[in-house]
mmCIF file of C-alpha atoms in Angstrom:
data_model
loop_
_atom_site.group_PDB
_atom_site.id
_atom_site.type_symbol
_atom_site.label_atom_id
_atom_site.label_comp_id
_atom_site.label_asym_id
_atom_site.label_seq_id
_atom_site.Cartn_x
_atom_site.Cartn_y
_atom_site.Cartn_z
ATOM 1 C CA UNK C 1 4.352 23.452 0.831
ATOM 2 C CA UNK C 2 2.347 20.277 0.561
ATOM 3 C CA UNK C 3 3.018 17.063 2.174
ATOM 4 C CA UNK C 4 3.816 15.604 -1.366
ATOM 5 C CA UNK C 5 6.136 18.518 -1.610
ATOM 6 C CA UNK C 6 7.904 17.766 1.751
ATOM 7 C CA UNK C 7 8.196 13.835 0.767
ATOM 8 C CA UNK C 8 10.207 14.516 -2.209
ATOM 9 C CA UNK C 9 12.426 16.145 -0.264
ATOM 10 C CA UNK C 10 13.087 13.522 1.756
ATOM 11 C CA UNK C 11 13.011 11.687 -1.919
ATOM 12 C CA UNK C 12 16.141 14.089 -2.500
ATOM 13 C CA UNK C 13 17.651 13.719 0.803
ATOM 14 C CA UNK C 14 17.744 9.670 0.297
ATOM 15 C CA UNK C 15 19.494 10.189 -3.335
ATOM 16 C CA UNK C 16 22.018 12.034 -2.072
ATOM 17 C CA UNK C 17 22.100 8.740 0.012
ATOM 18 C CA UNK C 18 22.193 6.773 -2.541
ATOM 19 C CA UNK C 19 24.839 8.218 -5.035
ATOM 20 C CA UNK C 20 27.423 8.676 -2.042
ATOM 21 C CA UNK C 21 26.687 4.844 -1.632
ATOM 22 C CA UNK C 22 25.559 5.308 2.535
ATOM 23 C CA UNK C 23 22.910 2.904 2.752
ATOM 24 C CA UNK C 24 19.497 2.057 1.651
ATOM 25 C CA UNK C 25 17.249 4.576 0.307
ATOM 26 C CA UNK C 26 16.023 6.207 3.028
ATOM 27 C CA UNK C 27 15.630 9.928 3.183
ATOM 28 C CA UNK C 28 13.734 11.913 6.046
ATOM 29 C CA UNK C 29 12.788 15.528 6.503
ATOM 30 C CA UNK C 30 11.670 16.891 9.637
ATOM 31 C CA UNK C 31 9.551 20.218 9.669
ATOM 32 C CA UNK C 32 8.211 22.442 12.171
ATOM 33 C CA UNK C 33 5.790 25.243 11.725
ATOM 34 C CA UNK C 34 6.588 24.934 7.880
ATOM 35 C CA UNK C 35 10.284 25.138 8.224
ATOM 36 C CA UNK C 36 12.608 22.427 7.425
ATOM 37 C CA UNK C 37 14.641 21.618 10.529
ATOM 38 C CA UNK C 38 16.415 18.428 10.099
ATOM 39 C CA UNK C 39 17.556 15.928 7.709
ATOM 40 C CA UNK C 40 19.349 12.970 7.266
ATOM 41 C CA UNK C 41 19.725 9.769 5.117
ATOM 42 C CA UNK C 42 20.452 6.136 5.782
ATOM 43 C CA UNK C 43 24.268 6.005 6.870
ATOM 44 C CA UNK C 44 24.291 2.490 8.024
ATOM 45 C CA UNK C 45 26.824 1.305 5.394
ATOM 46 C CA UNK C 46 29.124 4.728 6.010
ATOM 47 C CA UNK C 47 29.323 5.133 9.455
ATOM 48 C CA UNK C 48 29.336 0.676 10.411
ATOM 49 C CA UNK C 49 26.787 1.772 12.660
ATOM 50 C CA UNK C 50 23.169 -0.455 12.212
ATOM 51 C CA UNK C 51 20.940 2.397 13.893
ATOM 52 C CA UNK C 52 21.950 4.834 11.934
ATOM 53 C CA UNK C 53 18.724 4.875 9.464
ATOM 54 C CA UNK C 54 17.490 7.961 7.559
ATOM 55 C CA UNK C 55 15.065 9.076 10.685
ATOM 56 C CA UNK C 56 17.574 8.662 13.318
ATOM 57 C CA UNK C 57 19.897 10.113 11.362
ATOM 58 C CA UNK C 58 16.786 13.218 10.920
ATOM 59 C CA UNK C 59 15.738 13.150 14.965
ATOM 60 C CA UNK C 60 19.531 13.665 15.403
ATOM 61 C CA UNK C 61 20.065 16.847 12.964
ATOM 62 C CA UNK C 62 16.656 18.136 14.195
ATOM 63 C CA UNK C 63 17.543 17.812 17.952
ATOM 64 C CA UNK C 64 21.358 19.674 17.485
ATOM 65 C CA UNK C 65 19.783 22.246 15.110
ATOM 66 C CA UNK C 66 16.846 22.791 17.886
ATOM 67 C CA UNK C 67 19.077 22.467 20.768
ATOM 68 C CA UNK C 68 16.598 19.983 22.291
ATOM 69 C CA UNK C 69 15.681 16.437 22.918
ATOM 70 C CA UNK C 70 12.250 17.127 22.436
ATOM 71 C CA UNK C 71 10.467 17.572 18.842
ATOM 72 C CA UNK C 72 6.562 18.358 20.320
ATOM 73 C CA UNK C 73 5.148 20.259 17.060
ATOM 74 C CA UNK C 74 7.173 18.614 14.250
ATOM 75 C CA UNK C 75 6.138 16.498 11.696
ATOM 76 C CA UNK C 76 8.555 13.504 10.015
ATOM 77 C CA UNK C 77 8.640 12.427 6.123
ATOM 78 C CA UNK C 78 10.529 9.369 5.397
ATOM 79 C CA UNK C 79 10.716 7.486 2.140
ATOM 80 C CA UNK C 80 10.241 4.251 3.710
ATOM 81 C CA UNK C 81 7.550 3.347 6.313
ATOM 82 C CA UNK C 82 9.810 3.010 9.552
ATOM 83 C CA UNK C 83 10.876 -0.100 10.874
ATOM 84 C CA UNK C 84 10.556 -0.680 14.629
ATOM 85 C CA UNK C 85 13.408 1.016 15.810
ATOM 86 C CA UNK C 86 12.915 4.119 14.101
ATOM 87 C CA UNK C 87 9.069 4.041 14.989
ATOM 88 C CA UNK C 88 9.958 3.933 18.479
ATOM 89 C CA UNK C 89 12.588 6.603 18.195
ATOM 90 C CA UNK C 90 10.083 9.019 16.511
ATOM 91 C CA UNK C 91 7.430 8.478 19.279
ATOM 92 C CA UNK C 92 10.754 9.022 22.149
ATOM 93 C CA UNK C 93 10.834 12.351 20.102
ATOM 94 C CA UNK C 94 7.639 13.060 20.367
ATOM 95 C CA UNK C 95 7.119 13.716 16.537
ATOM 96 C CA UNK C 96 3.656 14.786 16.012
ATOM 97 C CA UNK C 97 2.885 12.446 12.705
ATOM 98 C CA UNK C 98 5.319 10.171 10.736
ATOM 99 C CA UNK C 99 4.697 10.274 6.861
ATOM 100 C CA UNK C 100 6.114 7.505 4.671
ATOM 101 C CA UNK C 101 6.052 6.799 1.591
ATOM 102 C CA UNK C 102 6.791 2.714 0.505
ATOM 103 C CA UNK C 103 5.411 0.357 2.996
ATOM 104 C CA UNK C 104 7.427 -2.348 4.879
ATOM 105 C CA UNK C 105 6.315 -4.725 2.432
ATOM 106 C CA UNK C 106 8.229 -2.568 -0.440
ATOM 107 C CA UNK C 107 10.980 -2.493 1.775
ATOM 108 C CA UNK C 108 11.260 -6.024 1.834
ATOM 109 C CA UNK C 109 10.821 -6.033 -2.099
ATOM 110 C CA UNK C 110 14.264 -4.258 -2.531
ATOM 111 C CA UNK C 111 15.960 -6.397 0.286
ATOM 112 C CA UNK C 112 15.222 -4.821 3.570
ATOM 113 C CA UNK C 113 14.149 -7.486 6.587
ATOM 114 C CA UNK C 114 11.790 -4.488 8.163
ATOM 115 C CA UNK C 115 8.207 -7.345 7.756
ATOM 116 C CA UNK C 116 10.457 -9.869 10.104
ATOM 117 C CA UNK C 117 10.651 -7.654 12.710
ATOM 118 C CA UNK C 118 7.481 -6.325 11.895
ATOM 119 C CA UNK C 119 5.751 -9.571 11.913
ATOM 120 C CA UNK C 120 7.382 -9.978 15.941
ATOM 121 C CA UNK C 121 6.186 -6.814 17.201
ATOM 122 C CA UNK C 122 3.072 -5.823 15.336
ATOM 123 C CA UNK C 123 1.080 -2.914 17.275
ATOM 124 C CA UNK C 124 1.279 -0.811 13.982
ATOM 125 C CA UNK C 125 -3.064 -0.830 14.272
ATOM 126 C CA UNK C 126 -3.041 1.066 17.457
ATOM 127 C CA UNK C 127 -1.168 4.001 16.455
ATOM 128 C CA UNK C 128 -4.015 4.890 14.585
ATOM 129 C CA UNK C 129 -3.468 7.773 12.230
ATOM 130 C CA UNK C 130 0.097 8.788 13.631
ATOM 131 C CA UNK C 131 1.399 7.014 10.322
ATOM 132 C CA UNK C 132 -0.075 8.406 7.061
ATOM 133 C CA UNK C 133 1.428 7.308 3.499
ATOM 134 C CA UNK C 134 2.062 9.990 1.269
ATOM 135 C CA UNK C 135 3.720 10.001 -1.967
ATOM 136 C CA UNK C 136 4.091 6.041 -2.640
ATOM 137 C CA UNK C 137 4.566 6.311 -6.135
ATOM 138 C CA UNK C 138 7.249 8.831 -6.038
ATOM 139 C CA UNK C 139 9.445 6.763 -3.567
ATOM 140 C CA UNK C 140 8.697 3.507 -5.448
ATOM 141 C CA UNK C 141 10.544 5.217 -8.182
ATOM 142 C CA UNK C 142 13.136 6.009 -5.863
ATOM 143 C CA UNK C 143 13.192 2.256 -4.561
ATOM 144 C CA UNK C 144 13.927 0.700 -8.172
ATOM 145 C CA UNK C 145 16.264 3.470 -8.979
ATOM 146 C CA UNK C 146 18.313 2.203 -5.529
ATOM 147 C CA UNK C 147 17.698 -1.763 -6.900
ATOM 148 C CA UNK C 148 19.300 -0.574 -10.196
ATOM 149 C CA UNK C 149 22.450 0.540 -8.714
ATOM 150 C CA UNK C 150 23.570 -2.852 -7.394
ATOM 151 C CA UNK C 151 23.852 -1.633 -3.999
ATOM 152 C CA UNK C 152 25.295 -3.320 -1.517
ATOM 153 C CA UNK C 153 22.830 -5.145 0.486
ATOM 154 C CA UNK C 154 22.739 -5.340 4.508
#
């Protein structure tokens, strides 16, 4: 599979969010040695619980279905590129490379605050090529099929 092919899983993963009304649309697939070993979607909205974004949500099922803390030699693909908190949880993982697909600018486009706190911490320019956008176009069509449903914004 290509990396395209992975994001739009994660593209499915965060419409599955979406219809069951979870939380924004953020889907993320985590693969290892080409097989998919953990998913998850932005439950912020079901579970009351503010952490609980589509790559936490990922690290988590990856991590039980691993039996391990520790994700050395796996790969993430989120629809949206992470906001702090999940950035820093994917390098505690020790993910290998993040994938995203909208940036935090398009995040903020469809209501998300993810520029404030990236405008107070910053650093993004020293990861170098840990992040790598893939598949923008696909998960801007997911992002204005979210803004369409009237979701409930947080």
């Amino acid at each position: 599979m290509t990396d395209l092919d992975y994001m739009k899983l994660a593209i499915e993963e965060a419409r599955d969010g979406i219809r069951k009304r979870h939380g924004g649309p953020f889907g993320s697939i985590i693969v290892k040695d080409g097989q998919i070993v953990g998913k998850g979607h932005n439950r912020v909205l079901r579970n009351n619980d503010p952490t609980c974004h589509g790559e936490i949500a990922a690290i988590r099922n990856a991590c039980d279905n691993l039996d391990t803390f520790d994700l050395t030699g796996c790969r993430i693909y989120t629809t949206g590129e992470p906001c702090h908190m999940c950035l820093c949880a994917c390098m505690w993982a020790n993910l290998d490379k993040i994938y995203y697909g909208c940036t935090i600018e398009d995040n903020g486009r469809i209501g998300f605050r993810d520029d404030k706190f990236d405008g107070i911490f910053g650093g993004r320019e020293k990861l170098g090529s840990y992040l790598e956008e893939v598949g923008r176009k696909e998960c801007l069509e997911l992002f204005d099929e979210y803004s369409s449903s009237k979701p409930e914004l947080y």
